[in-house]
Short mmCIF file of C-alpha atoms in Angstrom, two decimals:
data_model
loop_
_atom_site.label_atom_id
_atom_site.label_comp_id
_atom_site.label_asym_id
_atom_site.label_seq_id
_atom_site.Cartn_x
_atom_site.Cartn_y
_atom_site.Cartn_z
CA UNK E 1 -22.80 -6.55 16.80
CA UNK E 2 -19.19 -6.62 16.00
CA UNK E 3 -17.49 -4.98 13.17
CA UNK E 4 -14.65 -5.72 11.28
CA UNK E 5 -12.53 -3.68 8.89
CA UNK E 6 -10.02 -5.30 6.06
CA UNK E 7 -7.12 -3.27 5.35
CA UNK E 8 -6.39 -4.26 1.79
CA UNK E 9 -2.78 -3.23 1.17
CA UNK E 10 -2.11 -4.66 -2.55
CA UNK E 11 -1.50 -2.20 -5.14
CA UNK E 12 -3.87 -3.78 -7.44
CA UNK E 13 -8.01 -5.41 -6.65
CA UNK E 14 -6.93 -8.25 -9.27
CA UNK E 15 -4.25 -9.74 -7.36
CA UNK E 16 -4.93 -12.57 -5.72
CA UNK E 17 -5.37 -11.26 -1.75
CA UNK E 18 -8.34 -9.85 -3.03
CA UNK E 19 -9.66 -13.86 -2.85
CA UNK E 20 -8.32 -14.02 0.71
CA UNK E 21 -10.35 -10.89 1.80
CA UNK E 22 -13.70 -11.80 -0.35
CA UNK E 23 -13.57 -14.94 1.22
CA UNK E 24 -12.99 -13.41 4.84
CA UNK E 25 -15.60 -10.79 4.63
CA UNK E 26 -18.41 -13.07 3.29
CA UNK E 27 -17.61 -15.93 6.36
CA UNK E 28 -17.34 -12.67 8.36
CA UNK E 29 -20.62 -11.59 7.16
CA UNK E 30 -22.47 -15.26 7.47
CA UNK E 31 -21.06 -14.51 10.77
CA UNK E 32 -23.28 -11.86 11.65
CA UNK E 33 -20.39 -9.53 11.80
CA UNK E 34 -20.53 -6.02 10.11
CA UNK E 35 -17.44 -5.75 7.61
CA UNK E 36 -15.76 -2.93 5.96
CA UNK E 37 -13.19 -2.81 3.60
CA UNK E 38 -10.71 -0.22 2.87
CA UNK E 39 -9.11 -0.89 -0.51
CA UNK E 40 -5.70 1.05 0.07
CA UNK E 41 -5.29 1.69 -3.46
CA UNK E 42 -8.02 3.66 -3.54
CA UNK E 43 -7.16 6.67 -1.51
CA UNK E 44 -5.40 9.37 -3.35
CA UNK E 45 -2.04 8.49 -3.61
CA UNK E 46 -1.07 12.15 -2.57
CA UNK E 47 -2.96 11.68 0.03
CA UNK E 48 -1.02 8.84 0.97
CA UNK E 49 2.46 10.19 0.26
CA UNK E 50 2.03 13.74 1.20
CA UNK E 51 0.33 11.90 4.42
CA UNK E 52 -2.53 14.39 4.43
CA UNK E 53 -4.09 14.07 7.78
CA UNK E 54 -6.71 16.83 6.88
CA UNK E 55 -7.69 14.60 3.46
CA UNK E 56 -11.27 13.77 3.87
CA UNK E 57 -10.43 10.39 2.17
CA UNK E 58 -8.20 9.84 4.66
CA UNK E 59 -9.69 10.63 7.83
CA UNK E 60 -13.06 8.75 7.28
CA UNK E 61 -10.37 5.76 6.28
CA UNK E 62 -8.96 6.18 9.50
CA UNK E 63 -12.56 6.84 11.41
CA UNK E 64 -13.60 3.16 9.70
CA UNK E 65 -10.22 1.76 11.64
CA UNK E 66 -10.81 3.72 15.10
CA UNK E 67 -14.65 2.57 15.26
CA UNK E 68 -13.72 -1.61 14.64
CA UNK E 69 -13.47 -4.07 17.17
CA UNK E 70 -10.74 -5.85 14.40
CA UNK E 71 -8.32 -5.22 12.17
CA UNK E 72 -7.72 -7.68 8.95
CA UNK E 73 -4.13 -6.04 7.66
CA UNK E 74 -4.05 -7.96 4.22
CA UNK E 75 -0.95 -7.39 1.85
CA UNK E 76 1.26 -9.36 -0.89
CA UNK E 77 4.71 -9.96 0.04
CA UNK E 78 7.33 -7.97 -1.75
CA UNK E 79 10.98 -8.19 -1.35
CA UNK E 80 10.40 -9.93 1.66
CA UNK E 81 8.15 -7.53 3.64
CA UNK E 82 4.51 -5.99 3.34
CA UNK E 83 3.79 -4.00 0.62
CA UNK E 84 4.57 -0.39 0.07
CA UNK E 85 0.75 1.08 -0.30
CA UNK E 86 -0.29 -1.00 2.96
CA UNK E 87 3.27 1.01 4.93
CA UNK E 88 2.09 4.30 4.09
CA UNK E 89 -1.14 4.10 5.09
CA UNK E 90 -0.15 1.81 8.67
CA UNK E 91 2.01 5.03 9.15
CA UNK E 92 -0.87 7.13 9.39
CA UNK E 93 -2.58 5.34 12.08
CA UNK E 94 -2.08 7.03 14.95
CA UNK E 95 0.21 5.36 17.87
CA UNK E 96 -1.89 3.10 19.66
CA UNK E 97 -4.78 2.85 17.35
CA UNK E 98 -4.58 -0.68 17.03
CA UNK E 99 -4.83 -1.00 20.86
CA UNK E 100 -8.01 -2.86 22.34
CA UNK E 101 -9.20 -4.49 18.72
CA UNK E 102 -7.76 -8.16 17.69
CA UNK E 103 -5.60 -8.15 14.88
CA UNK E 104 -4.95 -10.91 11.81
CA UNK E 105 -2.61 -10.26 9.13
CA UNK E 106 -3.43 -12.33 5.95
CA UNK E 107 -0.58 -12.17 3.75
CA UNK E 108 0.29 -13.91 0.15
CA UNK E 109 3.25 -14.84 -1.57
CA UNK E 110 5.06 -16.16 -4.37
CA UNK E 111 6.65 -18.97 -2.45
CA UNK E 112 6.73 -20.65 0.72
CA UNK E 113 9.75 -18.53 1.34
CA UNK E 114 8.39 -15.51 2.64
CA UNK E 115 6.36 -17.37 5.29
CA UNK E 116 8.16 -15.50 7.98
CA UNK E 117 7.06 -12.23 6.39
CA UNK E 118 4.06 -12.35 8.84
CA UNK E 119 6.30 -12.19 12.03
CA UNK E 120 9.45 -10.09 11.18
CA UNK E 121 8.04 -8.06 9.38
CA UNK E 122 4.25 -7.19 9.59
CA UNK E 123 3.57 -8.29 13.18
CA UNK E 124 6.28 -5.99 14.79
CA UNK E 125 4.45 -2.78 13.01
CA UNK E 126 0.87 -3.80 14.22
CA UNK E 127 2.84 -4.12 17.59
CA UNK E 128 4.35 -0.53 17.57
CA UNK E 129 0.82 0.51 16.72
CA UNK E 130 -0.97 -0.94 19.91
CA UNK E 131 -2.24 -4.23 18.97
CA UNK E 132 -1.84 -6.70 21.88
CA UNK E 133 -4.25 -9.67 20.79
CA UNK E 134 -2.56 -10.46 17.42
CA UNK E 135 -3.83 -13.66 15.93
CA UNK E 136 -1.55 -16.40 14.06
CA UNK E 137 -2.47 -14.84 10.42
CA UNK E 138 -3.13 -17.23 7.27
CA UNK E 139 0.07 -17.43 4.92
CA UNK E 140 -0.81 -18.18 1.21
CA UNK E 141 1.08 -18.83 -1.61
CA UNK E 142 -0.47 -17.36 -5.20
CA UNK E 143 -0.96 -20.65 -6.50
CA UNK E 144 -3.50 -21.91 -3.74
CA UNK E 145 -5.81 -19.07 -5.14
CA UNK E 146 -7.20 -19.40 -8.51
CA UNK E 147 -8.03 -15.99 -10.31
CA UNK E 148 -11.52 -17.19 -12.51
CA UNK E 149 -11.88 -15.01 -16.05
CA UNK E 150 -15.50 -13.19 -14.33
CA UNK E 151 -12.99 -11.77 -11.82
CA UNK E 152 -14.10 -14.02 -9.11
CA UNK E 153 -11.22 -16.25 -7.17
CA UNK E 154 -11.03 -19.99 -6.09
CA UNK E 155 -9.26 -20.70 -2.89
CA UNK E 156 -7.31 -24.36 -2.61
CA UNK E 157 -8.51 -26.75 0.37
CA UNK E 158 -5.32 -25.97 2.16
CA UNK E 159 -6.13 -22.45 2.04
CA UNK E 160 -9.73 -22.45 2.88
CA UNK E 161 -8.91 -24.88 5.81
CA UNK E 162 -6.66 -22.28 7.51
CA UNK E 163 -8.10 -19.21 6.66
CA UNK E 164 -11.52 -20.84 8.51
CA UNK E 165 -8.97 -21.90 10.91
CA UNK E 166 -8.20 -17.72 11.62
CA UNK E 167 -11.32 -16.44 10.60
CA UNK E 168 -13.47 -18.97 13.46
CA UNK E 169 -10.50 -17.74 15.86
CA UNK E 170 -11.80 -14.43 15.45
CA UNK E 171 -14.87 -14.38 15.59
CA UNK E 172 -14.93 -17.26 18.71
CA UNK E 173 -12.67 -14.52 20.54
CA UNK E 174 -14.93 -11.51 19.13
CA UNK E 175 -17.92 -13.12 20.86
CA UNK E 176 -16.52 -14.07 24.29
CA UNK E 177 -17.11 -11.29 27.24
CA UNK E 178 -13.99 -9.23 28.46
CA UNK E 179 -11.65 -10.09 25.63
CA UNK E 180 -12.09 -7.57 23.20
CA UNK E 181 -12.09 -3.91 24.78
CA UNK E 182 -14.04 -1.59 22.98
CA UNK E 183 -12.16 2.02 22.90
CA UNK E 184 -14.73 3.68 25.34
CA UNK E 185 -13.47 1.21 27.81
CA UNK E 186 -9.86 1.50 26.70
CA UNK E 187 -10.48 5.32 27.33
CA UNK E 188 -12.03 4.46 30.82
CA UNK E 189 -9.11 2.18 32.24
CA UNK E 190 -6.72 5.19 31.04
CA UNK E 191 -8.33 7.51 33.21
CA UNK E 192 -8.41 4.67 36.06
CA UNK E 193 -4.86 4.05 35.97
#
């Protein structure tokens, strides 16, 4: 069975990425894929700062990332780029640890305007950090996701239509044979080169 992790890098579980990532994980799940989510915000922000390695918070965050087959990296757009809270933990990733699992940044903003956020600035990073099969990603802009008063979040047609779009992409290329390589065979072609 595959399994997925969700990178969640908004500073706050109200904003409205948390509807993108709801929705992903529960298609994900319907999917028969195993899902995990790492809410970014969550892990002590000394942690973060101070990058603490030897944090226990930290290293099971970063054992969740090392044991997936692929990586959603979901963030707001500010001031053009990914957030803050999602850099400083991507920074802690180790070099390469992307490498062998399909990537899909999701990322939302307040316009149309950022759109290119998602390959100047967030693809290049998930690049640097070993990730080869990067998928298109799903730009949305806050108003195709309706925040609900229990909490819960409505996504516009548009929206749904290409996050499906992304998220059947995924898990289409997480079934096939030979396209995703698991890290024990990543290790194995190492040692055969």
């Amino acid at each position: 069975m595959s399994h997925v992790v969700i990178i969640a890098g908004s500073p706050s579980k109200r904003s409205r990425l948390t509807g993108l990532t709801d929705y992903s994980s529960q298609k994900l799940t319907e999917a028969g894929i195993t899902v995990e989510v790492i809410h970014v915000v969550d892990l002590p922000a000394e942690d973060l700062v101070q990058a603490r390695f030897d944090s226990s918070f930290i290293r099971d965050a970063l054992a969740v990332v090392e044991a997936a087959d692929a990586v959603i990296v979901a963030t707001p757009v500010y001031k053009a780029s990914y957030s803050g809270v999602l850099k400083l933990f991507l920074d802690l990733i180790p070099q390469e640890g992307l490498r062998g699992k399909l990537t899909l940044p999701l990322v939302i903003g307040g316009s149309i305007a950022h759109l290119l956020a998602i390959d100047y600035a967030l693809k290049p990073v998930l690049a640097a950090l070993g990730g080869r099969h990067i998928l298109g990603g799903v730009y949305a802009v806050d108003q195709g996701i309706e925040r609900l008063d229990d909490g819960k979040f409505v996504l516009s047609a548009d929206v749904t239509t290409r996050l499906d779009r992304s998220l059947d992409e995924l898990i289409l290329t997480l079934e096939k044979d030979g396209i995703t390589i698991s890290q024990n065979q990543v290790s194995l072609l190492d040692k055969s080169i």
